[in-house]
Amino acid sequence: MSGVRRFDHVGVVVDDLDLVAGFFVDLGFERGDPMRVEGGWVDRIVGLDGVRADMVPVNAPDGGGWLELTRFHRPVDPAPAQGPQANRLGFRHVACVVDDLDGVLERLRDKGWGTVGDVVDHENAFRLCYVGGPEGLIVELAERVEAAA
């Protein structure tokens, strides 16, 4: 049976490419080279006319995928970004496994980012939390923990 062979990337539309890319770099992603996309080929793919956008890839450190951060210069979506809500319809968050959750959270708090809720110990297997990032983005962080002996 034919179908998806592997997961590649997720596209995220943002207003401030540098701010959002910096947030993901602070998480440990690697920023790729920016590029401009425009012309008839992209208009046909996305179903919009007159597209002009800048894109910055941020790559997962293990090479397992990447986020395509895109800023549309035209056409512009007139709806404002909404704050982080875990129950909002659509793709809601991306999840990352980290080695030192407390260290990552400290680094993010120093940059002004905080958790959406609490850090939770889930069944002595993972410590989990949601971090509210720029422009309403949510990133779930998970640290595997050893079960109590």
mmCIF file of C-alpha atoms in Angstrom:
data_model
loop_
_atom_site.group_PDB
_atom_site.id
_atom_site.type_symbol
_atom_site.label_atom_id
_atom_site.label_comp_id
_atom_site.label_asym_id
_atom_site.label_seq_id
_atom_site.Cartn_x
_atom_site.Cartn_y
_atom_site.Cartn_z
ATOM 1 C CA MET A 1 0.000 0.000 0.000
ATOM 2 C CA SER A 2 1.375 3.419 -0.892
ATOM 3 C CA GLY A 3 1.237 6.362 1.483
ATOM 4 C CA VAL A 4 3.435 8.525 3.652
ATOM 5 C CA ARG A 5 7.007 7.245 3.756
ATOM 6 C CA ARG A 6 8.269 9.536 6.538
ATOM 7 C CA PHE A 7 7.470 12.731 8.384
ATOM 8 C CA ASP A 8 9.390 15.735 7.030
ATOM 9 C CA HIS A 9 8.329 19.109 8.436
ATOM 10 C CA VAL A 10 5.569 21.356 9.774
ATOM 11 C CA GLY A 11 4.888 24.841 8.412
ATOM 12 C CA VAL A 12 4.285 27.619 10.915
ATOM 13 C CA VAL A 13 3.139 31.077 9.765
ATOM 14 C CA VAL A 14 4.609 33.821 11.943
ATOM 15 C CA ASP A 15 4.829 37.592 12.017
ATOM 16 C CA ASP A 16 8.334 38.006 13.472
ATOM 17 C CA LEU A 17 10.721 35.467 11.918
ATOM 18 C CA ASP A 18 13.717 36.441 14.038
ATOM 19 C CA LEU A 19 11.797 36.298 17.323
ATOM 20 C CA VAL A 20 10.215 32.916 16.619
ATOM 21 C CA ALA A 21 13.379 31.397 15.133
ATOM 22 C CA GLY A 22 15.307 32.637 18.181
ATOM 23 C CA PHE A 23 12.795 30.959 20.489
ATOM 24 C CA PHE A 24 13.353 27.613 18.757
ATOM 25 C CA VAL A 25 17.130 28.119 18.756
ATOM 26 C CA ASP A 26 16.871 28.682 22.540
ATOM 27 C CA LEU A 27 15.148 25.274 22.701
ATOM 28 C CA GLY A 28 18.059 23.665 20.854
ATOM 29 C CA PHE A 29 16.916 23.755 17.226
ATOM 30 C CA GLU A 30 19.408 24.805 14.553
ATOM 31 C CA ARG A 31 18.542 27.793 12.366
ATOM 32 C CA GLY A 32 18.945 27.241 8.641
ATOM 33 C CA ASP A 33 19.452 29.739 5.850
ATOM 34 C CA PRO A 34 16.530 32.084 5.106
ATOM 35 C CA MET A 35 14.952 32.186 1.684
ATOM 36 C CA ARG A 36 12.389 34.277 -0.224
ATOM 37 C CA VAL A 37 9.493 32.533 -1.954
ATOM 38 C CA GLU A 38 7.289 34.181 -4.559
ATOM 39 C CA GLY A 39 5.916 33.639 -8.021
ATOM 40 C CA GLY A 40 3.296 31.638 -9.820
ATOM 41 C CA TRP A 41 4.514 28.252 -8.579
ATOM 42 C CA VAL A 42 3.959 29.143 -4.898
ATOM 43 C CA ASP A 43 0.660 30.916 -5.690
ATOM 44 C CA ARG A 44 -0.632 27.666 -7.208
ATOM 45 C CA ILE A 45 0.559 25.483 -4.329
ATOM 46 C CA VAL A 46 -0.923 27.585 -1.510
ATOM 47 C CA GLY A 47 -4.013 28.807 -3.381
ATOM 48 C CA LEU A 48 -3.300 32.533 -2.931
ATOM 49 C CA ASP A 49 -2.469 35.257 -5.461
ATOM 50 C CA GLY A 50 0.632 37.432 -5.378
ATOM 51 C CA VAL A 51 2.470 35.562 -2.628
ATOM 52 C CA ARG A 52 5.703 37.047 -1.352
ATOM 53 C CA ALA A 53 7.072 35.398 1.771
ATOM 54 C CA ASP A 54 10.284 34.816 3.680
ATOM 55 C CA MET A 55 10.991 31.400 5.145
ATOM 56 C CA VAL A 56 13.480 30.240 7.770
ATOM 57 C CA PRO A 57 13.923 26.549 8.563
ATOM 58 C CA VAL A 58 14.689 25.482 12.122
ATOM 59 C CA ASN A 59 15.983 21.944 12.241
ATOM 60 C CA ALA A 60 15.582 19.438 15.051
ATOM 61 C CA PRO A 61 19.004 18.670 16.513
ATOM 62 C CA ASP A 62 18.618 14.930 15.829
ATOM 63 C CA GLY A 63 17.812 15.546 12.151
ATOM 64 C CA GLY A 64 14.363 13.986 12.577
ATOM 65 C CA GLY A 65 12.394 16.869 11.097
ATOM 66 C CA TRP A 66 12.157 20.617 10.921
ATOM 67 C CA LEU A 67 9.821 23.573 11.235
ATOM 68 C CA GLU A 68 9.270 25.843 8.249
ATOM 69 C CA LEU A 69 8.774 29.307 9.748
ATOM 70 C CA THR A 70 7.133 31.558 7.155
ATOM 71 C CA ARG A 71 6.360 35.282 7.179
ATOM 72 C CA PHE A 72 3.900 36.340 4.490
ATOM 73 C CA HIS A 73 4.514 39.889 3.253
ATOM 74 C CA ARG A 74 1.596 39.498 0.858
ATOM 75 C CA PRO A 75 -1.162 38.650 1.005
ATOM 76 C CA VAL A 76 -1.461 39.419 4.711
ATOM 77 C CA ASP A 77 -3.936 37.593 6.971
ATOM 78 C CA PRO A 78 -6.001 40.324 8.669
ATOM 79 C CA ALA A 79 -6.769 38.165 11.744
ATOM 80 C CA PRO A 80 -4.493 38.790 14.742
ATOM 81 C CA ALA A 81 -2.542 35.929 16.342
ATOM 82 C CA GLN A 82 -4.222 34.474 19.402
ATOM 83 C CA GLY A 83 -2.584 33.576 22.698
ATOM 84 C CA PRO A 84 -1.715 30.012 23.660
ATOM 85 C CA GLN A 85 -4.824 27.927 24.361
ATOM 86 C CA ALA A 86 -4.425 24.166 24.610
ATOM 87 C CA ASN A 87 -7.973 23.574 23.333
ATOM 88 C CA ARG A 88 -7.861 25.801 20.214
ATOM 89 C CA LEU A 89 -8.797 23.985 17.001
ATOM 90 C CA GLY A 90 -6.081 22.996 14.564
ATOM 91 C CA PHE A 91 -2.472 21.997 15.034
ATOM 92 C CA ARG A 92 -1.902 23.019 18.615
ATOM 93 C CA HIS A 93 1.633 22.249 19.657
ATOM 94 C CA VAL A 94 4.894 20.569 18.784
ATOM 95 C CA ALA A 95 6.562 18.243 21.268
ATOM 96 C CA CYS A 96 10.259 17.892 22.041
ATOM 97 C CA VAL A 97 12.131 15.470 24.269
ATOM 98 C CA VAL A 98 14.749 17.193 26.435
ATOM 99 C CA ASP A 99 17.476 15.869 28.733
ATOM 100 C CA ASP A 100 17.270 18.570 31.422
ATOM 101 C CA LEU A 101 13.776 20.047 31.683
ATOM 102 C CA ASP A 102 14.660 22.359 34.578
ATOM 103 C CA GLY A 103 17.687 23.711 32.714
ATOM 104 C CA VAL A 104 15.688 24.325 29.525
ATOM 105 C CA LEU A 105 12.911 26.053 31.493
ATOM 106 C CA GLU A 106 15.428 28.251 33.319
ATOM 107 C CA ARG A 107 17.011 29.295 30.007
ATOM 108 C CA LEU A 108 13.587 30.064 28.510
ATOM 109 C CA ARG A 109 12.411 31.987 31.589
ATOM 110 C CA ASP A 110 15.559 34.117 31.380
ATOM 111 C CA LYS A 111 14.400 35.053 27.847
ATOM 112 C CA GLY A 112 10.837 35.848 29.012
ATOM 113 C CA TRP A 113 9.057 32.580 28.128
ATOM 114 C CA GLY A 114 7.139 30.568 30.694
ATOM 115 C CA THR A 115 4.980 27.524 31.142
ATOM 116 C CA VAL A 116 1.301 27.542 30.173
ATOM 117 C CA GLY A 117 0.395 25.351 33.163
ATOM 118 C CA ASP A 118 2.396 23.234 35.582
ATOM 119 C CA VAL A 119 5.294 20.837 35.192
ATOM 120 C CA VAL A 120 3.724 17.423 35.775
ATOM 121 C CA ASP A 121 5.236 14.052 36.642
ATOM 122 C CA HIS A 122 3.330 11.609 34.424
ATOM 123 C CA GLU A 123 3.326 8.075 35.840
ATOM 124 C CA ASN A 124 7.023 8.210 36.826
ATOM 125 C CA ALA A 125 7.870 8.029 33.111
ATOM 126 C CA PHE A 126 7.997 11.660 31.948
ATOM 127 C CA ARG A 127 8.073 15.152 33.368
ATOM 128 C CA LEU A 128 5.894 17.198 31.015
ATOM 129 C CA CYS A 129 4.924 20.821 30.494
ATOM 130 C CA TYR A 130 3.680 23.238 27.870
ATOM 131 C CA VAL A 131 5.727 26.374 27.180
ATOM 132 C CA GLY A 132 3.998 29.419 25.722
ATOM 133 C CA GLY A 133 6.160 30.891 22.994
ATOM 134 C CA PRO A 134 5.877 33.904 20.732
ATOM 135 C CA GLU A 135 2.744 34.568 18.693
ATOM 136 C CA GLY A 136 0.615 31.985 20.501
ATOM 137 C CA LEU A 137 2.890 29.008 19.809
ATOM 138 C CA ILE A 138 2.982 26.155 22.320
ATOM 139 C CA VAL A 139 5.843 23.682 22.689
ATOM 140 C CA GLU A 140 5.444 20.591 24.848
ATOM 141 C CA LEU A 141 8.632 19.587 26.632
ATOM 142 C CA ALA A 142 9.111 16.038 27.909
ATOM 143 C CA GLU A 143 11.955 14.668 30.015
ATOM 144 C CA ARG A 144 12.113 10.900 30.544
ATOM 145 C CA VAL A 145 12.603 10.020 34.196
ATOM 146 C CA GLU A 146 13.654 6.793 35.832
ATOM 147 C CA ALA A 147 10.894 4.982 37.711
ATOM 148 C CA ALA A 148 11.377 4.985 41.483
ATOM 149 C CA ALA A 149 13.138 1.826 42.665
#
